[in-house]
Short mmCIF file of C-alpha atoms in Angstrom, two decimals:
data_model
loop_
_atom_site.label_atom_id
_atom_site.label_comp_id
_atom_site.label_asym_id
_atom_site.label_seq_id
_atom_site.Cartn_x
_atom_site.Cartn_y
_atom_site.Cartn_z
CA MET A 271 174.17 -35.25 -59.35
CA ASP A 272 172.86 -38.42 -60.89
CA SER A 273 171.47 -39.31 -57.49
CA LEU A 274 169.48 -36.06 -57.33
CA ARG A 275 168.23 -36.48 -60.85
CA LYS A 276 167.05 -39.96 -59.95
CA TRP A 277 165.05 -38.64 -57.01
CA PHE A 278 163.43 -35.71 -58.85
CA SER A 279 162.71 -37.37 -62.15
CA PHE A 280 159.07 -38.50 -62.65
CA SER A 281 157.44 -40.71 -65.14
CA LYS A 282 154.66 -39.41 -67.37
CA GLY A 283 151.97 -41.00 -65.20
CA GLU A 284 153.42 -39.45 -62.04
CA ARG A 285 153.52 -36.03 -63.64
CA VAL A 286 149.84 -36.31 -64.62
CA ALA A 287 148.95 -37.35 -61.09
CA ILE A 288 150.87 -34.42 -59.56
CA ILE A 289 149.25 -31.93 -61.93
CA THR A 290 145.81 -33.34 -61.13
CA ILE A 291 146.41 -33.04 -57.38
CA LEU A 292 147.65 -29.49 -57.76
CA ALA A 293 144.57 -28.60 -59.84
CA VAL A 294 142.27 -30.05 -57.17
CA ILE A 295 144.10 -28.10 -54.46
CA LEU A 296 143.79 -24.89 -56.51
CA VAL A 297 140.06 -25.46 -57.00
CA LEU A 298 139.58 -25.98 -53.26
CA ILE A 299 141.51 -22.79 -52.46
CA LEU A 300 139.42 -20.78 -54.92
CA ALA A 301 136.21 -22.26 -53.51
CA CYS A 302 137.21 -21.22 -50.00
CA LEU A 303 138.08 -17.71 -51.20
CA PHE A 304 134.81 -17.13 -53.04
CA ARG A 305 132.41 -18.80 -50.60
CA PRO A 306 132.10 -15.79 -48.23
CA SER A 307 131.43 -13.46 -51.15
CA ARG A 308 128.63 -15.64 -52.39
CA LYS A 309 127.13 -15.78 -48.92
CA SER A 310 127.32 -12.03 -48.56
CA LEU A 311 125.74 -11.59 -51.95
CA SER A 312 122.97 -13.97 -50.98
CA ASP A 313 122.39 -12.16 -47.68
CA ALA A 314 122.32 -8.80 -49.45
CA SER A 315 119.86 -10.14 -52.01
CA LEU A 316 117.61 -11.49 -49.29
CA HIS A 317 117.84 -8.20 -47.42
CA ASN A 318 116.89 -6.24 -50.54
CA LEU A 319 114.04 -8.66 -51.22
CA ASP A 320 112.72 -8.21 -47.68
CA SER A 321 112.88 -4.43 -48.11
CA LEU A 322 111.02 -4.58 -51.41
CA LEU A 323 108.34 -6.80 -49.90
CA ALA A 324 107.96 -4.45 -46.94
CA LEU A 325 107.61 -1.44 -49.23
CA ARG A 326 105.06 -3.27 -51.38
CA GLN A 327 103.03 -4.24 -48.30
CA ALA A 328 103.10 -0.64 -47.05
CA ALA A 329 101.88 0.59 -50.45
CA ILE A 330 99.05 -1.97 -50.44
CA GLU A 331 97.97 -0.95 -46.93
CA GLN A 332 98.04 2.74 -47.89
CA GLN A 333 95.96 2.05 -51.00
CA GLN A 334 93.45 0.04 -48.96
CA GLN A 335 93.19 2.83 -46.42
CA GLN A 336 92.59 5.41 -49.15
CA GLN A 337 89.91 3.22 -50.70
CA ALA A 338 88.26 2.73 -47.30
CA GLU A 339 88.21 6.48 -46.66
CA LYS A 340 87.01 7.28 -50.16
CA PRO A 341 83.22 7.46 -50.50
CA GLN A 342 81.40 5.24 -52.95
CA GLU A 343 82.21 5.91 -56.56
CA GLU A 344 79.83 8.44 -58.03
CA ALA A 345 78.40 8.12 -61.49
CA GLU A 346 78.51 11.02 -63.94
CA LEU A 347 75.09 12.64 -63.75
CA HIS A 348 73.02 14.14 -66.56
CA PRO A 349 70.17 15.80 -64.62
CA PHE A 350 66.99 17.19 -66.13
CA PRO A 351 63.92 18.70 -64.40
CA PHE A 352 62.20 15.92 -62.43
CA ASN A 353 59.80 15.13 -59.64
CA PRO A 354 61.41 12.42 -57.44
CA ASN A 355 57.95 11.20 -56.37
CA THR A 356 56.90 10.31 -59.91
CA LEU A 357 60.19 9.52 -61.66
CA THR A 358 60.37 5.96 -63.01
CA GLU A 359 63.24 3.56 -62.56
CA GLU A 360 64.27 3.98 -66.20
CA GLU A 361 64.30 7.78 -65.86
CA TRP A 362 66.49 7.62 -62.76
CA LEU A 363 68.95 5.49 -64.74
CA GLN A 364 68.83 7.93 -67.66
CA MET A 365 69.84 10.68 -65.27
CA GLY A 366 73.05 8.79 -64.54
CA LEU A 367 72.45 7.14 -61.18
CA THR A 368 73.78 3.62 -60.65
CA ASP A 369 71.58 0.52 -60.50
CA ARG A 370 72.19 0.22 -56.76
CA GLN A 371 71.20 3.83 -56.12
CA VAL A 372 68.03 3.46 -58.15
CA ARG A 373 67.07 0.25 -56.33
CA ASN A 374 67.46 1.99 -52.97
CA ILE A 375 65.31 4.93 -54.09
CA MET A 376 62.59 2.67 -55.48
CA ASN A 377 62.61 0.56 -52.29
CA TYR A 378 62.21 3.74 -50.26
CA LYS A 379 59.19 4.77 -52.33
CA ALA A 380 57.71 1.25 -52.27
CA LYS A 381 57.70 1.38 -48.46
CA GLY A 382 55.64 4.56 -48.52
CA GLY A 383 58.45 7.08 -48.52
CA LYS A 384 57.78 10.47 -50.12
CA PHE A 385 59.83 13.51 -50.92
CA TYR A 386 58.22 16.59 -49.39
CA SER A 387 61.17 18.91 -49.98
CA LYS A 388 64.35 18.92 -52.00
CA ASN A 389 66.40 18.18 -48.89
CA ASP A 390 64.53 14.89 -48.39
CA LEU A 391 66.35 13.48 -51.42
CA GLY A 392 69.68 14.59 -50.03
CA LYS A 393 69.01 12.74 -46.78
CA LEU A 394 69.07 9.38 -48.53
CA TYR A 395 72.34 7.65 -47.73
CA THR A 396 72.63 6.37 -51.29
CA ILE A 397 72.89 9.94 -52.66
CA SER A 398 76.16 11.69 -51.84
CA GLU A 399 76.34 15.37 -51.03
CA GLU A 400 78.19 16.07 -54.28
CA GLU A 401 75.51 14.27 -56.28
CA PHE A 402 72.72 16.05 -54.45
CA ALA A 403 74.36 19.40 -55.20
CA GLN A 404 74.11 18.54 -58.92
CA LEU A 405 70.51 17.29 -58.70
CA GLU A 406 68.99 19.93 -56.41
CA PRO A 407 68.54 22.70 -59.04
CA PHE A 408 66.56 20.30 -61.23
CA ILE A 409 64.15 19.01 -58.57
CA VAL A 410 60.57 20.12 -59.23
CA LEU A 411 58.24 19.43 -56.32
CA PRO A 412 54.59 20.51 -56.30
CA GLU A 413 53.43 21.21 -52.77
CA VAL A 414 52.90 17.86 -51.09
CA SER A 415 50.78 17.65 -47.95
CA ARG A 416 52.16 15.60 -45.08
CA GLY A 417 48.71 15.21 -43.54
CA LYS A 418 45.89 12.85 -44.44
CA ASN A 419 43.18 14.15 -46.77
CA THR A 420 39.51 13.49 -46.16
CA ASN A 421 37.18 12.22 -48.87
CA THR A 422 37.08 14.49 -51.87
CA LYS A 423 34.04 15.80 -53.56
CA ALA A 424 31.98 13.05 -55.15
CA THR A 425 29.91 13.64 -58.27
CA SER A 426 27.14 11.61 -59.80
CA GLN A 427 27.17 10.26 -63.33
CA SER A 428 25.00 13.16 -64.38
CA GLY A 429 27.76 15.55 -63.31
CA VAL A 430 25.80 16.92 -60.33
CA SER A 431 27.56 17.00 -57.01
CA THR A 432 25.92 14.56 -54.59
CA GLY A 433 27.97 15.48 -51.54
CA SER A 434 31.31 16.86 -50.66
CA THR A 435 33.72 17.41 -47.86
CA THR A 436 36.49 19.93 -47.95
CA ALA A 437 40.02 18.60 -48.17
CA ALA A 438 41.68 19.02 -44.84
CA SER A 439 45.29 18.61 -44.14
CA THR A 440 47.25 18.79 -40.96
CA PRO A 441 50.16 21.18 -41.32
CA SER A 442 53.45 19.54 -40.47
CA GLU A 443 55.43 20.96 -37.63
CA LYS A 444 58.97 21.97 -38.45
CA LYS A 445 61.34 19.65 -36.68
CA ALA A 446 63.58 21.41 -34.16
CA ILE A 447 67.32 21.25 -34.77
CA PRO A 448 69.00 19.42 -31.88
CA ILE A 449 71.93 20.68 -29.84
CA VAL A 450 74.62 17.99 -29.99
CA ASP A 451 77.76 17.10 -28.07
CA LEU A 452 80.55 16.54 -30.57
CA ASN A 453 82.19 13.88 -28.41
CA THR A 454 79.12 11.68 -27.95
CA VAL A 455 76.79 12.37 -30.90
CA ASP A 456 76.20 9.64 -33.50
CA SER A 457 75.97 10.03 -37.27
CA THR A 458 72.16 9.62 -37.26
CA THR A 459 71.74 12.72 -35.11
CA LEU A 460 74.41 14.69 -36.98
CA VAL A 461 72.40 14.57 -40.23
CA GLU A 462 69.67 16.57 -38.50
CA LEU A 463 72.01 19.57 -38.41
CA PRO A 464 71.81 22.05 -41.30
CA GLN A 465 73.96 21.24 -44.33
CA ILE A 466 75.18 17.96 -42.83
CA GLY A 467 74.55 14.93 -45.02
CA PRO A 468 75.31 11.25 -44.34
CA TYR A 469 78.85 11.38 -45.76
CA THR A 470 79.88 14.44 -43.76
CA ALA A 471 78.37 12.89 -40.62
CA VAL A 472 80.41 9.72 -41.11
CA ARG A 473 83.56 11.74 -41.76
CA ILE A 474 83.06 13.67 -38.51
CA ILE A 475 82.68 10.44 -36.51
CA GLU A 476 85.72 8.84 -38.18
CA PHE A 477 87.82 11.97 -37.55
CA ARG A 478 86.77 11.97 -33.89
CA GLU A 479 87.83 8.33 -33.50
CA LYS A 480 91.25 8.94 -35.06
CA LEU A 481 91.71 12.10 -33.03
CA GLY A 482 90.70 10.66 -29.66
CA GLY A 483 87.99 13.26 -29.02
CA PHE A 484 87.40 16.96 -29.70
CA VAL A 485 88.83 19.66 -27.44
CA ASP A 486 87.82 22.62 -29.63
CA LYS A 487 84.93 23.25 -32.03
CA GLU A 488 87.40 24.67 -34.55
CA GLN A 489 88.79 21.15 -35.03
CA LEU A 490 85.73 20.45 -37.19
CA ARG A 491 87.37 22.57 -39.89
CA ASP A 492 89.92 19.76 -40.31
CA VAL A 493 87.18 17.33 -41.37
CA LYS A 494 87.17 16.68 -45.10
CA GLY A 495 84.38 18.61 -46.82
CA MET A 496 83.83 21.07 -43.93
CA ASP A 497 83.94 24.51 -45.53
CA ASP A 498 83.32 27.87 -43.83
CA ALA A 499 79.63 28.05 -44.80
CA ARG A 500 78.85 24.60 -43.44
CA PHE A 501 80.78 25.23 -40.22
CA ALA A 502 78.95 28.54 -39.68
CA ALA A 503 75.59 26.80 -40.21
CA ILE A 504 76.15 24.13 -37.55
CA GLN A 505 78.20 26.09 -35.02
CA PRO A 506 75.16 27.27 -32.98
CA TYR A 507 74.04 23.65 -32.54
CA ILE A 508 77.27 22.05 -31.29
CA ASN A 509 79.00 22.03 -27.95
CA LEU A 510 81.70 20.08 -26.14
CA GLY A 511 80.82 18.06 -23.07
CA ALA A 512 83.29 16.82 -20.51
CA ILE A 513 85.15 13.78 -21.82
CA GLU A 514 88.49 12.12 -21.18
CA ILE A 515 90.58 12.52 -24.33
CA ARG A 516 92.15 9.29 -25.59
CA LYS A 517 95.91 9.93 -25.69
CA VAL A 518 98.62 8.12 -27.63
CA ASP A 519 101.90 7.09 -25.98
CA VAL A 520 104.67 8.38 -28.26
CA ASN A 521 107.26 6.11 -26.63
CA ARG A 522 105.31 2.85 -26.89
CA ALA A 523 102.76 3.14 -29.70
CA ASP A 524 103.72 1.37 -32.92
CA PHE A 525 104.28 3.12 -36.24
CA LYS A 526 100.82 2.29 -37.59
CA THR A 527 99.06 3.73 -34.55
CA LEU A 528 101.05 6.96 -34.65
CA VAL A 529 100.71 7.57 -38.38
CA HIS A 530 96.90 7.31 -38.17
CA HIS A 531 96.70 10.33 -35.87
CA PRO A 532 95.40 13.36 -37.83
CA TYR A 533 98.03 15.70 -36.38
CA LEU A 534 101.08 13.57 -37.21
CA SER A 535 102.58 13.26 -40.70
CA TYR A 536 104.41 10.22 -42.04
CA GLU A 537 107.80 11.95 -41.80
CA GLN A 538 107.11 13.15 -38.26
CA VAL A 539 106.26 9.62 -37.15
CA LYS A 540 109.52 8.35 -38.68
CA ARG A 541 111.36 11.00 -36.68
CA ILE A 542 109.65 9.85 -33.46
CA VAL A 543 110.47 6.18 -34.05
CA ASN A 544 114.11 6.94 -34.95
CA GLN A 545 114.47 9.10 -31.85
CA ARG A 546 113.23 6.49 -29.40
CA GLU A 547 115.13 3.61 -31.03
CA LYS A 548 118.51 5.31 -31.41
CA ARG A 549 118.63 8.11 -28.86
CA GLY A 550 116.19 7.18 -26.12
CA MET A 551 112.68 7.95 -24.96
CA ILE A 552 110.94 11.27 -25.52
CA LYS A 553 110.51 12.95 -22.13
CA ASN A 554 108.20 15.94 -22.61
CA TRP A 555 106.26 18.15 -25.03
CA ALA A 556 109.14 20.59 -25.55
CA GLN A 557 111.38 17.78 -26.77
CA LEU A 558 108.64 16.30 -28.97
CA GLU A 559 107.72 19.67 -30.47
CA ALA A 560 111.33 20.46 -31.33
CA LEU A 561 111.71 17.03 -32.90
CA LEU A 562 108.56 17.34 -35.03
CA LYS A 563 109.35 20.86 -36.20
CA GLU A 564 112.31 19.41 -38.12
CA GLU A 565 109.77 17.71 -40.43
CA GLY A 566 107.14 20.43 -40.77
CA GLU A 567 104.47 22.40 -38.97
CA VAL A 568 103.27 21.17 -35.58
CA ASN A 569 99.62 21.53 -34.55
CA PRO A 570 99.64 23.04 -31.03
CA LEU A 571 96.59 20.96 -30.06
CA LEU A 572 98.71 17.82 -30.46
CA GLU A 573 100.09 18.43 -26.95
CA GLN A 574 96.72 17.41 -25.51
CA TYR A 575 96.73 14.06 -27.36
CA VAL A 576 100.13 12.65 -26.40
CA LYS A 577 101.62 11.11 -23.29
CA TYR A 578 105.12 9.89 -22.40
#
């Protein structure tokens, strides 16, 4: 018994050393236990951060796209009866037009430009269709001759006529409205159609590029700003020539390419991407149509714009 007590009895210094060693061992064990948790937490934090950054980038791109598609900001107008041929720069500004718009108008007039009809003002690119609609009722235009006048009657200082020639003017011929091919026409020619201004012309061209080409005149109704009256006015002057439609590959195109197509919504594109990544390639129109119907209405013309 005394022998055992001798072996298992420790001095104060030995006890302190043993306790210290045990404490170090305990700390090491705890460090090993908690290290994976910290790593997982770090990985989760990084994953969440990446997701937040991706969402923020997507929001920025969407905002930039909306700003690019949005026409120039229009000033609030306060129109009053005016003759655009005689209106001064200050009076244009008083009406509510921006400095840039006024500069463009004055430059047009300085180069010899004249307004012979109300529609001539609406043809200026700097004036939007919405602004022109506000200004048109207030435009007052005395009849302006497009021809060149001969010398007018001359009178002497005594008030007696010394000679005269009658004012002659050459009547202007009404410009014929062109017949255009929707798949090849440019915006400059489109503005020659009735009720088509510069902004609508640009929107038609942009819609055609996103679409891949027109296959039906009725597709013009999907263009922003194209109401029934405007469509009826231009319908006699448009046709569709033979053209190879640019198709999008639903199995290989990236998300950004797909979501820019006018006939695909954001949710439908997500459905397409999830399908091909998790379940396999899309094989035909029947499969694609059934897939898209789960997220909303499907435009039947979409079939002509996709390939597999």
